[in-house]
Tab-separated table of C-alpha atoms in Angstrom:
chain	number	residue	atom	x	y	z
A	10	MET	CA	-33.695	-21.619	47.863
A	11	ASN	CA	-32.459	-24.415	45.636
A	12	LEU	CA	-33.438	-22.446	42.771
A	13	THR	CA	-31.291	-24.361	40.302
A	14	HIS	CA	-33.624	-24.250	37.024
A	15	GLU	CA	-33.602	-20.724	37.656
A	16	TYR	CA	-30.145	-20.029	37.704
A	17	ASN	CA	-29.477	-22.164	34.480
A	18	TYR	CA	-31.857	-19.642	32.432
A	19	ALA	CA	-30.221	-16.736	33.688
A	20	ARG	CA	-27.066	-18.262	32.808
A	21	THR	CA	-27.633	-18.388	29.859
A	22	HIS	CA	-27.913	-14.446	29.804
A	23	VAL	CA	-25.261	-13.625	31.273
A	24	LYS	CA	-23.163	-15.880	28.889
A	25	ALA	CA	-24.629	-14.287	25.873
A	26	ILE	CA	-24.314	-10.367	27.148
A	27	ASP	CA	-21.774	-8.474	25.070
A	28	TRP	CA	-20.730	-5.628	27.375
A	29	SER	CA	-19.679	-3.609	24.144
A	30	TYR	CA	-23.056	-2.899	22.861
A	31	VAL	CA	-23.562	0.675	23.987
A	32	VAL	CA	-20.148	1.032	22.265
A	33	GLY	CA	-21.382	0.374	18.879
A	34	SER	CA	-19.104	1.304	15.931
A	35	HIS	CA	-17.709	4.529	17.964
A	36	ILE	CA	-14.988	2.773	20.013
A	37	ASN	CA	-11.918	4.924	20.197
A	38	LEU	CA	-9.851	3.935	23.248
A	39	ASP	CA	-7.612	7.198	22.869
A	40	SER	CA	-10.162	9.856	22.756
A	41	ILE	CA	-13.332	11.101	23.937
A	42	TYR	CA	-16.481	10.600	21.999
A	43	GLU	CA	-19.587	11.595	22.014
A	44	GLY	CA	-21.696	8.597	23.261
A	45	PRO	CA	-23.932	6.801	25.818
A	46	GLN	CA	-22.744	6.827	29.328
A	47	ILE	CA	-22.942	4.611	31.957
A	48	SER	CA	-23.018	4.978	35.903
A	49	LEU	CA	-19.396	3.429	36.780
A	50	PHE	CA	-20.609	3.133	40.386
A	51	GLU	CA	-24.018	1.589	39.682
A	52	ALA	CA	-22.128	-1.291	36.973
A	53	VAL	CA	-19.710	-2.097	39.939
A	54	ILE	CA	-21.954	-2.106	42.568
A	55	ARG	CA	-24.884	-4.102	40.816
A	56	TYR	CA	-23.410	-6.144	37.744
A	57	LEU	CA	-19.700	-6.669	38.882
A	58	GLY	CA	-20.798	-6.798	42.180
A	59	GLY	CA	-23.428	-9.548	40.883
A	60	LEU	CA	-21.089	-11.568	39.153
A	61	ILE	CA	-18.604	-11.872	41.743
A	62	SER	CA	-21.163	-13.165	44.305
A	63	ALA	CA	-22.590	-15.758	41.663
A	64	TYR	CA	-19.203	-17.153	41.694
A	65	ASP	CA	-18.872	-17.241	45.051
A	66	LEU	CA	-22.146	-19.128	46.021
A	67	SER	CA	-21.579	-21.412	42.704
A	68	GLY	CA	-18.006	-21.817	41.994
A	69	ASP	CA	-19.193	-21.688	37.844
A	70	ASP	CA	-16.322	-20.563	36.404
A	71	LEU	CA	-18.420	-18.462	34.068
A	72	MET	CA	-20.059	-15.825	36.553
A	73	LEU	CA	-16.104	-14.981	37.218
A	74	GLN	CA	-15.052	-14.913	33.509
A	75	ARG	CA	-17.809	-12.244	32.879
A	76	ALA	CA	-16.548	-10.472	35.872
A	77	GLU	CA	-12.887	-10.039	34.345
A	78	ASP	CA	-14.629	-9.137	31.057
A	79	LEU	CA	-16.823	-6.413	32.723
A	80	ALA	CA	-14.284	-5.016	34.906
A	81	ASP	CA	-11.911	-4.922	32.227
A	82	TRP	CA	-14.257	-2.685	30.137
A	83	LEU	CA	-14.367	-0.725	33.000
A	84	LEU	CA	-10.471	-0.261	34.201
A	85	PRO	CA	-10.078	2.886	31.724
A	86	ALA	CA	-12.016	5.175	33.869
A	87	PHE	CA	-9.687	4.839	36.546
A	88	GLY	CA	-7.072	6.798	34.287
A	89	THR	CA	-7.496	10.229	35.328
A	90	SER	CA	-4.947	12.877	36.660
A	91	SER	CA	-5.836	12.010	40.279
A	92	GLY	CA	-6.850	8.499	39.964
A	93	PHE	CA	-10.594	9.152	41.289
A	94	PRO	CA	-12.415	7.504	38.324
A	95	VAL	CA	-14.340	9.141	35.978
A	96	THR	CA	-18.071	8.469	37.165
A	97	HIS	CA	-20.298	8.791	33.958
A	98	TYR	CA	-18.407	6.756	31.735
A	99	GLN	CA	-18.787	6.648	27.849
A	100	LEU	CA	-17.624	2.702	27.775
A	101	GLY	CA	-14.284	2.150	25.539
A	102	LEU	CA	-13.224	5.637	26.473
A	103	ASN	CA	-9.572	6.032	27.955
A	104	PRO	CA	-9.714	9.558	29.957
A	105	ASN	CA	-6.047	10.297	28.825
A	106	GLY	CA	-4.906	11.424	32.360
A	107	LYS	CA	-8.091	14.155	32.414
A	108	ARG	CA	-9.622	15.353	35.501
A	109	ALA	CA	-12.517	13.699	37.373
A	110	GLY	CA	-13.473	16.930	38.030
A	111	ARG	CA	-15.923	17.104	41.469
A	112	VAL	CA	-17.498	13.676	42.378
A	113	VAL	CA	-20.206	11.951	44.348
A	114	THR	CA	-18.309	10.744	47.465
A	115	ALA	CA	-20.083	7.214	47.530
A	116	ASP	CA	-19.553	7.320	43.818
A	117	VAL	CA	-15.804	6.799	43.924
A	118	GLY	CA	-15.619	5.558	47.509
A	119	SER	CA	-17.459	2.397	47.178
A	120	LEU	CA	-15.636	0.297	44.512
A	121	ALA	CA	-12.846	-1.265	46.742
A	122	LEU	CA	-14.877	-4.081	47.409
A	123	GLU	CA	-15.869	-5.474	44.185
A	124	PHE	CA	-12.427	-4.717	42.749
A	125	THR	CA	-10.342	-6.517	45.749
A	126	ARG	CA	-12.308	-9.340	45.763
A	127	LEU	CA	-11.966	-9.974	42.017
A	128	SER	CA	-8.520	-9.568	42.380
A	129	GLN	CA	-8.203	-12.249	45.084
A	130	LEU	CA	-9.980	-14.242	43.092
A	131	THR	CA	-7.620	-13.933	39.774
A	132	SER	CA	-4.523	-13.157	41.274
A	133	LYS	CA	-4.158	-9.995	39.495
A	134	ASP	CA	-3.178	-7.104	41.673
A	135	PHE	CA	-3.791	-4.219	39.556
A	136	TYR	CA	-7.965	-4.486	39.931
A	137	TYR	CA	-6.820	-4.197	44.006
A	138	ASP	CA	-4.294	-1.438	43.064
A	139	ASN	CA	-6.714	1.168	41.289
A	140	VAL	CA	-8.950	1.003	43.741
A	141	GLN	CA	-6.175	1.395	46.662
A	142	LYS	CA	-5.120	4.284	45.144
A	143	ILE	CA	-8.604	6.146	45.828
A	144	ILE	CA	-8.501	4.950	49.459
A	145	ASP	CA	-5.084	6.424	50.039
A	146	LEU	CA	-6.494	9.667	48.608
A	147	PHE	CA	-8.991	9.754	50.862
A	148	ASP	CA	-6.855	9.126	53.564
A	149	GLY	CA	-4.306	11.689	52.434
A	150	ASP	CA	-3.887	14.781	54.793
A	151	GLN	CA	-4.707	17.068	52.068
A	152	TRP	CA	-8.299	17.525	52.921
A	153	VAL	CA	-7.650	20.635	55.214
A	154	SER	CA	-10.990	23.233	55.185
A	155	PRO	CA	-12.413	24.671	58.055
A	156	ASP	CA	-15.789	23.716	57.111
A	157	ARG	CA	-14.621	19.766	56.961
A	158	LEU	CA	-16.614	18.002	60.069
A	159	GLY	CA	-13.230	15.593	61.660
A	160	THR	CA	-12.826	12.903	59.079
A	161	LEU	CA	-15.924	13.040	57.466
A	162	PHE	CA	-16.564	14.063	53.825
A	163	PRO	CA	-19.111	16.360	52.218
A	164	GLU	CA	-21.816	14.718	49.440
A	165	THR	CA	-19.220	15.541	46.910
A	166	VAL	CA	-15.505	15.879	46.768
A	167	ASP	CA	-12.529	17.162	43.750
A	168	ALA	CA	-9.215	15.808	44.509
A	169	GLU	CA	-7.363	18.238	42.784
A	170	ASP	CA	-9.473	21.294	44.768
A	171	PRO	CA	-8.882	19.068	48.204
A	172	GLU	CA	-9.628	22.581	50.501
A	173	SER	CA	-13.410	23.071	48.785
A	174	LEU	CA	-15.740	20.764	51.626
A	175	SER	CA	-18.224	23.087	52.780
A	176	GLU	CA	-21.524	21.154	51.030
A	177	LYS	CA	-23.835	19.024	52.878
A	178	TYR	CA	-22.530	16.028	55.506
A	179	SER	CA	-24.441	13.221	56.165
A	180	MET	CA	-24.632	8.860	56.361
A	181	GLY	CA	-27.632	8.986	53.868
A	182	GLY	CA	-27.824	9.428	50.053
A	183	MET	CA	-24.620	10.078	48.022
A	184	MET	CA	-22.602	9.688	51.370
A	185	ASP	CA	-23.518	5.821	52.928
A	186	SER	CA	-21.775	3.386	50.881
A	187	TYR	CA	-17.851	4.964	51.097
A	188	TYR	CA	-18.736	4.427	55.053
A	189	GLU	CA	-19.808	1.307	54.789
A	190	TYR	CA	-17.002	0.131	52.546
A	191	LEU	CA	-14.301	1.323	55.250
A	192	ILE	CA	-15.457	-1.400	57.700
A	193	LYS	CA	-16.401	-4.152	54.739
A	194	GLN	CA	-12.948	-3.466	53.102
A	195	HIS	CA	-11.178	-4.045	56.610
A	196	GLN	CA	-13.467	-7.620	56.990
A	197	LEU	CA	-12.733	-8.653	53.671
A	198	LEU	CA	-8.724	-8.319	53.815
A	199	ARG	CA	-9.095	-10.214	57.230
A	200	GLY	CA	-7.917	-6.934	59.072
A	201	ARG	CA	-4.122	-7.528	57.062
A	202	ARG	CA	-4.298	-3.754	56.263
A	203	SER	CA	-4.572	-1.245	59.309
A	204	GLN	CA	-5.984	1.796	57.544
A	205	TYR	CA	-9.366	0.707	56.736
A	206	SER	CA	-10.252	0.162	60.607
A	207	LYS	CA	-8.403	3.450	61.786
A	208	MET	CA	-10.253	5.488	58.903
A	209	TYR	CA	-13.554	3.993	60.049
A	210	THR	CA	-13.041	4.265	63.639
A	211	SER	CA	-12.116	8.108	62.929
A	212	ALA	CA	-14.981	8.633	61.116
A	213	ILE	CA	-17.181	6.816	63.498
A	214	GLU	CA	-15.719	9.186	66.003
A	215	SER	CA	-17.044	11.867	64.012
A	216	ALA	CA	-20.067	11.020	63.183
A	217	ARG	CA	-20.822	11.156	67.053
A	218	THR	CA	-19.364	14.545	67.578
A	219	HIS	CA	-21.379	16.060	64.872
A	220	LEU	CA	-24.131	13.966	63.228
A	221	ILE	CA	-25.426	11.680	65.598
A	222	ARG	CA	-27.934	13.055	68.134
A	223	THR	CA	-30.699	11.467	70.567
A	224	TYR	CA	-33.956	13.037	71.554
A	225	ASP	CA	-37.250	12.483	74.117
A	226	ILE	CA	-39.837	12.295	71.702
A	227	GLU	CA	-42.737	10.377	73.652
A	228	SER	CA	-44.946	10.814	76.702
A	229	PRO	CA	-45.730	9.350	78.950
A	230	GLY	CA	-42.383	7.349	79.708
A	231	GLY	CA	-40.715	8.821	77.323
A	232	LYS	CA	-38.728	7.492	74.144
A	233	ASN	CA	-35.268	7.969	73.159
A	234	PHE	CA	-34.934	8.641	69.354
A	235	THR	CA	-31.389	8.315	67.784
A	236	VAL	CA	-31.278	9.789	64.584
A	237	ILE	CA	-27.969	10.159	62.447
A	238	GLY	CA	-28.604	13.705	60.896
A	239	SER	CA	-27.036	15.907	58.533
A	240	MET	CA	-25.315	19.396	58.641
A	241	GLU	CA	-24.791	21.815	56.253
A	242	ALA	CA	-23.606	25.310	56.341
A	243	GLY	CA	-23.373	24.976	60.372
A	244	VAL	CA	-27.243	24.078	60.429
A	245	PHE	CA	-27.556	20.666	61.908
A	246	THR	CA	-31.000	19.056	60.558
A	247	PRO	CA	-31.930	15.987	62.597
A	248	THR	CA	-32.923	13.604	59.789
A	249	LEU	CA	-34.293	10.452	60.048
A	250	ASP	CA	-33.415	9.636	56.214
A	251	HIS	CA	-34.716	6.027	54.994
A	252	LEU	CA	-31.109	5.508	53.355
A	253	SER	CA	-29.098	6.834	56.571
A	254	CYS	CA	-31.040	3.571	57.941
A	255	PHE	CA	-28.552	0.859	56.989
A	256	ALA	CA	-25.812	2.420	59.477
A	257	GLY	CA	-27.193	0.399	62.248
A	258	ALA	CA	-25.919	-2.306	60.472
A	259	MET	CA	-22.586	-1.011	59.606
A	260	ILE	CA	-22.139	0.590	63.025
A	261	GLY	CA	-23.151	-3.133	64.445
A	262	LEU	CA	-20.776	-4.824	62.230
A	263	GLY	CA	-18.461	-2.809	63.132
A	264	ALA	CA	-18.712	-2.862	66.738
A	265	ARG	CA	-18.171	-6.607	66.668
A	266	LEU	CA	-15.171	-6.833	64.177
A	267	LEU	CA	-12.990	-4.087	66.350
A	268	ASN	CA	-14.749	-5.154	69.695
A	269	ARG	CA	-16.493	-1.328	69.894
A	270	LYS	CA	-19.159	-2.159	72.588
A	271	GLY	CA	-20.547	1.361	72.958
A	272	ASP	CA	-20.885	1.086	68.953
A	273	LEU	CA	-23.396	-1.791	69.508
A	274	ASP	CA	-25.521	0.445	72.003
A	275	LEU	CA	-25.703	3.003	69.306
A	276	ALA	CA	-26.653	0.483	66.571
A	277	LEU	CA	-29.527	-1.044	68.270
A	278	LYS	CA	-30.536	2.636	69.407
A	279	HIS	CA	-30.419	3.906	65.518
A	280	THR	CA	-32.162	0.700	64.544
A	281	ASP	CA	-35.170	0.931	67.168
A	282	SER	CA	-35.488	4.416	65.863
A	283	CYS	CA	-35.534	3.684	62.066
A	284	VAL	CA	-37.859	0.168	62.905
A	285	TRP	CA	-40.392	2.859	65.408
A	286	ALA	CA	-40.890	5.006	62.274
A	287	TYR	CA	-42.096	2.054	60.316
A	288	GLU	CA	-44.525	0.861	64.112
A	289	SER	CA	-46.083	4.958	63.809
A	290	THR	CA	-47.359	4.924	59.971
A	291	GLN	CA	-50.942	3.931	59.345
A	292	THR	CA	-49.413	1.507	56.727
A	293	GLY	CA	-46.885	-0.019	59.180
A	294	VAL	CA	-44.021	0.915	56.067
A	295	GLY	CA	-41.583	3.754	57.069
A	296	PRO	CA	-41.287	7.351	55.029
A	297	GLU	CA	-38.339	8.038	52.768
A	298	GLU	CA	-38.016	10.998	55.445
A	299	ALA	CA	-38.785	12.302	58.446
A	300	TRP	CA	-37.248	15.192	60.210
A	301	LEU	CA	-37.221	15.939	64.381
A	302	LEU	CA	-38.863	19.218	65.300
A	303	GLY	CA	-37.327	21.083	68.173
A	304	GLY	CA	-38.682	21.739	71.580
A	305	ASN	CA	-37.711	21.561	75.268
A	306	GLU	CA	-41.232	19.308	76.414
A	307	TYR	CA	-41.766	15.524	75.660
A	308	THR	CA	-43.565	15.842	72.160
A	309	ARG	CA	-47.222	14.460	72.928
A	310	TRP	CA	-49.271	11.943	71.452
A	311	LYS	CA	-52.074	9.600	70.881
A	312	ILE	CA	-52.286	6.250	70.104
A	313	VAL	CA	-55.201	5.801	67.274
A	314	ASN	CA	-56.757	2.391	66.216
A	315	TYR	CA	-57.593	1.943	62.640
A	316	LYS	CA	-59.129	-1.717	61.339
A	317	GLY	CA	-57.314	-3.194	64.225
A	318	LYS	CA	-53.891	-1.106	63.573
A	319	ALA	CA	-52.636	1.413	65.846
A	320	PHE	CA	-50.607	4.263	65.237
A	321	ARG	CA	-49.538	7.500	66.226
A	322	GLU	CA	-51.072	10.425	65.422
A	323	LEU	CA	-48.835	13.891	66.894
A	324	HIS	CA	-51.507	16.233	68.547
A	325	ARG	CA	-52.181	19.206	65.953
A	326	SER	CA	-51.467	21.728	69.190
A	327	GLN	CA	-48.232	20.670	69.071
A	328	ASP	CA	-45.350	21.964	66.857
A	329	ARG	CA	-42.543	19.203	67.801
A	330	GLY	CA	-41.367	15.962	67.311
A	331	PRO	CA	-41.368	13.788	63.826
A	332	THR	CA	-43.027	14.646	60.925
A	333	VAL	CA	-42.632	13.168	57.633
A	334	MET	CA	-40.795	15.268	55.097
A	335	ASP	CA	-41.138	12.685	52.343
A	336	SER	CA	-44.413	10.343	53.123
A	337	ARG	CA	-43.273	7.782	49.769
A	338	TYR	CA	-42.013	4.294	50.429
A	339	ILE	CA	-40.315	2.668	47.270
A	340	GLY	CA	-39.522	-0.812	48.233
A	341	ARG	CA	-35.972	0.279	50.061
A	342	PRO	CA	-33.931	-2.289	52.185
A	343	GLU	CA	-31.984	-0.250	54.628
A	344	THR	CA	-34.049	-0.717	57.788
A	345	ILE	CA	-34.860	-4.396	57.561
A	346	GLU	CA	-31.071	-4.823	56.512
A	347	SER	CA	-30.038	-3.325	60.219
A	348	VAL	CA	-32.983	-5.225	61.321
A	349	TYR	CA	-31.024	-8.326	60.215
A	350	TYR	CA	-27.425	-7.302	61.136
A	351	MET	CA	-29.263	-6.692	64.698
A	352	TRP	CA	-30.575	-10.271	64.905
A	353	ARG	CA	-27.166	-12.228	63.269
A	354	ILE	CA	-25.205	-10.357	65.652
A	355	THR	CA	-27.338	-10.180	69.306
A	356	GLY	CA	-29.797	-13.510	68.472
A	357	ASP	CA	-32.525	-11.237	69.869
A	358	ARG	CA	-35.614	-12.390	68.582
A	359	GLN	CA	-37.446	-9.298	68.582
A	360	TRP	CA	-35.527	-8.286	66.037
A	361	GLN	CA	-37.273	-11.154	64.124
A	362	ASP	CA	-40.877	-10.270	65.679
A	363	ARG	CA	-40.250	-6.873	64.402
A	364	GLY	CA	-38.992	-7.939	61.283
A	365	TRP	CA	-42.047	-10.104	60.693
A	366	ARG	CA	-44.214	-6.942	61.260
A	367	MET	CA	-42.781	-4.880	58.958
A	368	PHE	CA	-42.713	-7.495	56.105
A	369	THR	CA	-46.302	-8.353	56.264
A	370	SER	CA	-47.233	-4.459	56.340
A	371	TRP	CA	-45.476	-4.493	53.164
A	372	MET	CA	-47.332	-7.286	51.710
A	373	GLU	CA	-50.802	-5.721	52.749
A	374	SER	CA	-49.685	-2.161	51.326
A	375	CYS	CA	-47.864	-3.296	48.409
A	376	VAL	CA	-48.208	-6.372	46.713
A	377	THR	CA	-50.072	-6.402	43.111
A	378	GLU	CA	-50.481	-9.296	40.616
A	379	PHE	CA	-47.611	-8.489	38.814
A	380	GLY	CA	-45.004	-7.625	41.579
A	381	PHE	CA	-44.178	-5.241	44.643
A	382	ALA	CA	-45.602	-1.521	43.774
A	383	SER	CA	-44.304	2.036	45.781
A	384	LEU	CA	-46.511	3.747	48.201
A	385	LYS	CA	-47.550	7.047	47.632
A	386	ASP	CA	-48.360	7.911	51.222
A	387	VAL	CA	-47.321	5.771	53.901
A	388	ASN	CA	-50.024	7.504	56.143
A	389	ARG	CA	-53.032	6.946	53.767
A	390	TRP	CA	-55.300	3.633	53.962
A	391	PRO	CA	-56.703	2.186	52.047
A	392	PRO	CA	-52.786	2.358	50.214
A	393	VAL	CA	-51.987	4.440	47.686
A	394	LEU	CA	-49.833	2.668	45.329
A	395	SER	CA	-47.439	4.029	42.245
A	396	ASP	CA	-46.874	1.681	39.362
A	397	HIS	CA	-43.018	0.949	40.226
A	398	GLN	CA	-40.525	-1.507	41.746
A	399	GLN	CA	-37.256	-0.752	41.938
A	400	SER	CA	-34.424	-3.395	41.133
A	401	PHE	CA	-33.111	-3.046	44.747
A	402	VAL	CA	-36.636	-4.999	46.088
A	403	LEU	CA	-35.585	-7.842	44.418
A	404	ALA	CA	-31.730	-7.808	45.157
A	405	GLU	CA	-31.670	-6.513	48.464
A	406	THR	CA	-34.776	-6.055	50.356
A	407	PHE	CA	-36.398	-9.612	49.708
A	408	LYS	CA	-32.990	-11.037	50.008
A	409	TYR	CA	-32.625	-9.044	53.743
A	410	TYR	CA	-36.018	-10.832	54.642
A	411	TYR	CA	-35.204	-14.117	53.564
A	412	LEU	CA	-31.751	-14.378	55.638
A	413	LEU	CA	-33.462	-12.820	58.903
A	414	PHE	CA	-35.729	-16.048	58.928
A	415	SER	CA	-33.307	-18.611	58.121
A	416	GLU	CA	-30.687	-20.257	59.626
A	417	PRO	CA	-27.482	-17.796	60.718
A	418	ASP	CA	-25.220	-20.337	59.037
A	419	LEU	CA	-26.524	-19.403	55.470
A	420	ILE	CA	-24.255	-16.773	53.885
A	421	SER	CA	-23.006	-16.415	57.888
A	422	LEU	CA	-21.534	-12.976	58.381
A	423	ASP	CA	-18.503	-14.983	59.749
A	424	GLU	CA	-18.291	-16.399	56.139
A	425	TYR	CA	-19.235	-13.412	53.939
A	426	VAL	CA	-19.389	-9.702	53.624
A	427	LEU	CA	-22.289	-8.703	51.633
A	428	ASN	CA	-21.652	-5.452	49.356
A	429	THR	CA	-23.491	-2.620	49.048
A	430	GLU	CA	-26.277	-4.493	47.105
A	431	ALA	CA	-26.278	-7.327	49.427
A	432	HIS	CA	-24.494	-9.566	46.943
A	433	PRO	CA	-22.321	-11.776	49.286
A	434	PHE	CA	-18.341	-11.884	49.107
A	435	ARG	CA	-16.707	-15.190	50.511
A	436	LEU	CA	-14.196	-14.396	52.860
A	437	GLU	CA	-11.029	-16.013	51.962
A	438	SER	CA	-10.390	-18.997	54.544
A	439	PRO	CA	-7.411	-21.211	53.407
A	440	GLY	CA	-7.907	-24.760	53.780
A	441	LYS	CA	-12.233	-24.377	54.272
A	442	PRO	CA	-13.879	-25.378	51.702
A	443	ALA	CA	-16.343	-23.328	49.990
A	444	LYS	CA	-19.914	-24.136	50.046
A	445	ARG	CA	-21.591	-23.980	46.984
A	446	TYR	CA	-25.296	-24.035	45.822
A	447	TRP	CA	-25.002	-24.848	42.018
A	448	SER	CA	-23.940	-28.034	40.648
A	449	LYS	CA	-23.709	-27.824	36.912
A	450	PRO	CA	-25.128	-26.587	33.773
A	451	ASP	CA	-28.203	-27.891	32.176
A	452	GLU	CA	-27.481	-28.324	28.602
A	453	SER	CA	-31.130	-28.496	27.409
A	454	VAL	CA	-31.305	-24.780	28.468
A	455	ASN	CA	-28.082	-23.946	26.878
A	456	LYS	CA	-29.258	-25.366	23.474
A	457	ALA	CA	-32.696	-23.739	23.770
A	458	TYR	CA	-30.996	-20.001	23.871
A	459	GLU	CA	-28.093	-20.402	22.456
A	460	PRO	CA	-28.238	-19.327	18.655
A	461	PRO	CA	-27.146	-21.439	16.078
A	462	GLY	CA	-23.468	-20.991	14.656
A	463	ILE	CA	-22.426	-20.334	18.237
A	464	ASN	CA	-19.307	-22.542	19.893
A	465	GLU	CA	-18.938	-24.359	22.918
A	466	GLY	CA	-17.979	-21.622	25.512
A	467	GLU	CA	-17.955	-19.017	23.419
A	468	ARG	CA	-19.303	-15.767	25.569
A	469	GLY	CA	-20.429	-12.021	24.793
A	470	TYR	CA	-22.183	-13.099	21.403
A	471	GLY	CA	-24.880	-10.573	22.070
A	472	THR	CA	-28.212	-11.501	23.902
A	473	PHE	CA	-31.482	-12.470	22.056
A	474	ILE	CA	-32.445	-8.657	22.053
A	475	GLN	CA	-29.178	-7.232	21.628
A	476	GLN	CA	-28.667	-9.710	18.424
A	477	TRP	CA	-32.049	-8.403	16.980
A	478	ASP	CA	-31.170	-4.713	17.476
A	479	ARG	CA	-27.837	-5.399	15.187
A	480	VAL	CA	-30.450	-6.192	12.284
A	481	ASP	CA	-30.562	-3.966	9.434
A	482	LEU	CA	-34.296	-3.500	8.931
A	483	ASP	CA	-34.159	-2.672	5.386
A	484	LYS	CA	-32.362	-6.220	4.079
A	485	ILE	CA	-35.240	-8.666	5.835
A	486	SER	CA	-38.332	-9.952	5.243
A	487	GLU	CA	-41.547	-8.737	6.710
A	488	ASN	CA	-41.955	-12.087	8.271
A	489	ASP	CA	-38.565	-11.481	10.062
A	490	LEU	CA	-39.505	-7.610	10.826
A	491	GLN	CA	-42.797	-9.165	12.784
A	492	VAL	CA	-40.632	-11.106	14.555
A	493	TYR	CA	-38.660	-8.296	15.004
A	494	ASN	CA	-41.551	-6.357	16.232
A	495	LYS	CA	-42.386	-9.333	18.867
A	496	VAL	CA	-38.941	-9.204	20.469
A	497	LYS	CA	-38.568	-5.494	20.782
A	498	GLY	CA	-42.621	-5.089	21.822
A	499	ILE	CA	-43.365	-2.205	19.050
A	500	ASP	CA	-47.249	-2.035	18.335
A	501	THR	CA	-47.457	-3.319	14.723
A	502	GLU	CA	-49.593	-0.207	13.783
A	503	ASP	CA	-46.443	2.011	14.557
A	504	SER	CA	-43.612	-0.542	12.992
A	505	TYR	CA	-42.011	-0.676	9.984
A	506	ILE	CA	-44.617	-2.476	8.365
A	507	THR	CA	-46.410	-0.670	5.861
């Protein structure tokens, strides 16, 4: 997008940020302390993944250096008795071989891509070794339970209680990126380790048996509606969860990489169903979650027109078919992610056309003066907005829309693998020059934002806000207090000034 100036501004923040800021004076690498916790999973997929991707796209050594700095702060979380890391991590803590306990499957199963790519870039094996141990645990034969569905895993697991596998199974939240990273790790490693393709293939076959269903839901003519539902306590729920709509992208990618032609058909059908959920609401935006209610007959729908828009309305006399369980939309990317993959994999222009309708509906419903609000109910018009914009709106949703309408060689899926936050990692291609989208730092920006006394090349000295937060308020002047209040966004009436 040629946003070089904006990148250079962001670069000053990356250079300055002090990863140990949340530790304060409590750091003790040999014992547990009471302090703020971070989500290891979120720190890896968002921060570490973003820095690695920024390096792969720019060639800016600073991004790789800061990625290493962060990774080294996160590595102690892996020091548990099982190898599953501590998922709610007190930065600076060494678990000293303590149990990780019961953890969310995606939280421990979705770290491989970032640490593997960092290992490739730095030639430091220990980054890869820590996450490979996790995959080896998932691939072990200790997970034996009559409750287990094939080779799938429930929402939470305990490496030291492997027979307890009776919770909910799905490909939605708490599970999604574990399966996603199996095929993407295969892609990142260029297939050199067969373990990942084997685990992925087995999981997809298990999902076909236990979680994937196709229904006829419309008449006249009928409409095939393919869902990846959930199973809990032996009860199957035909759920269309927005989070599970990523699966079209995953299954389509696996179909192409592993030559599984039947899987491409499944990916197309599931993506079609997820887009249908958008096309069927009054706003043209898809809900967080819908269920399919059972029945032997086609569900009868009528087409309703409202201000030039057509949407579907279930006859009140019917008690079957899709019903919205959570009517919110919070800017999620999963459906457009799958639309983007279907376009890149098949070249079928219908996916661009449907994606464009999704985009315009989103803009008509959610754009505000200062950002992109969430919807309280996708079936209410005029839209009722919620004053929230999630971080993934910019990191993922807009990125997939942008790439959908870009030339296919921009972030080509033959050259990059995207992590679960849509950060592109370059695939190793010996002898092939890397594409770079940045030239050099802007010295004028550096001088404007680096505080006095900072040496050239020094990093981690603290952002502007971090530095001000360390100020002893009892030892600064009233003028400096006013500056402090402005930086921190404190109303003067509620400030320290008396």
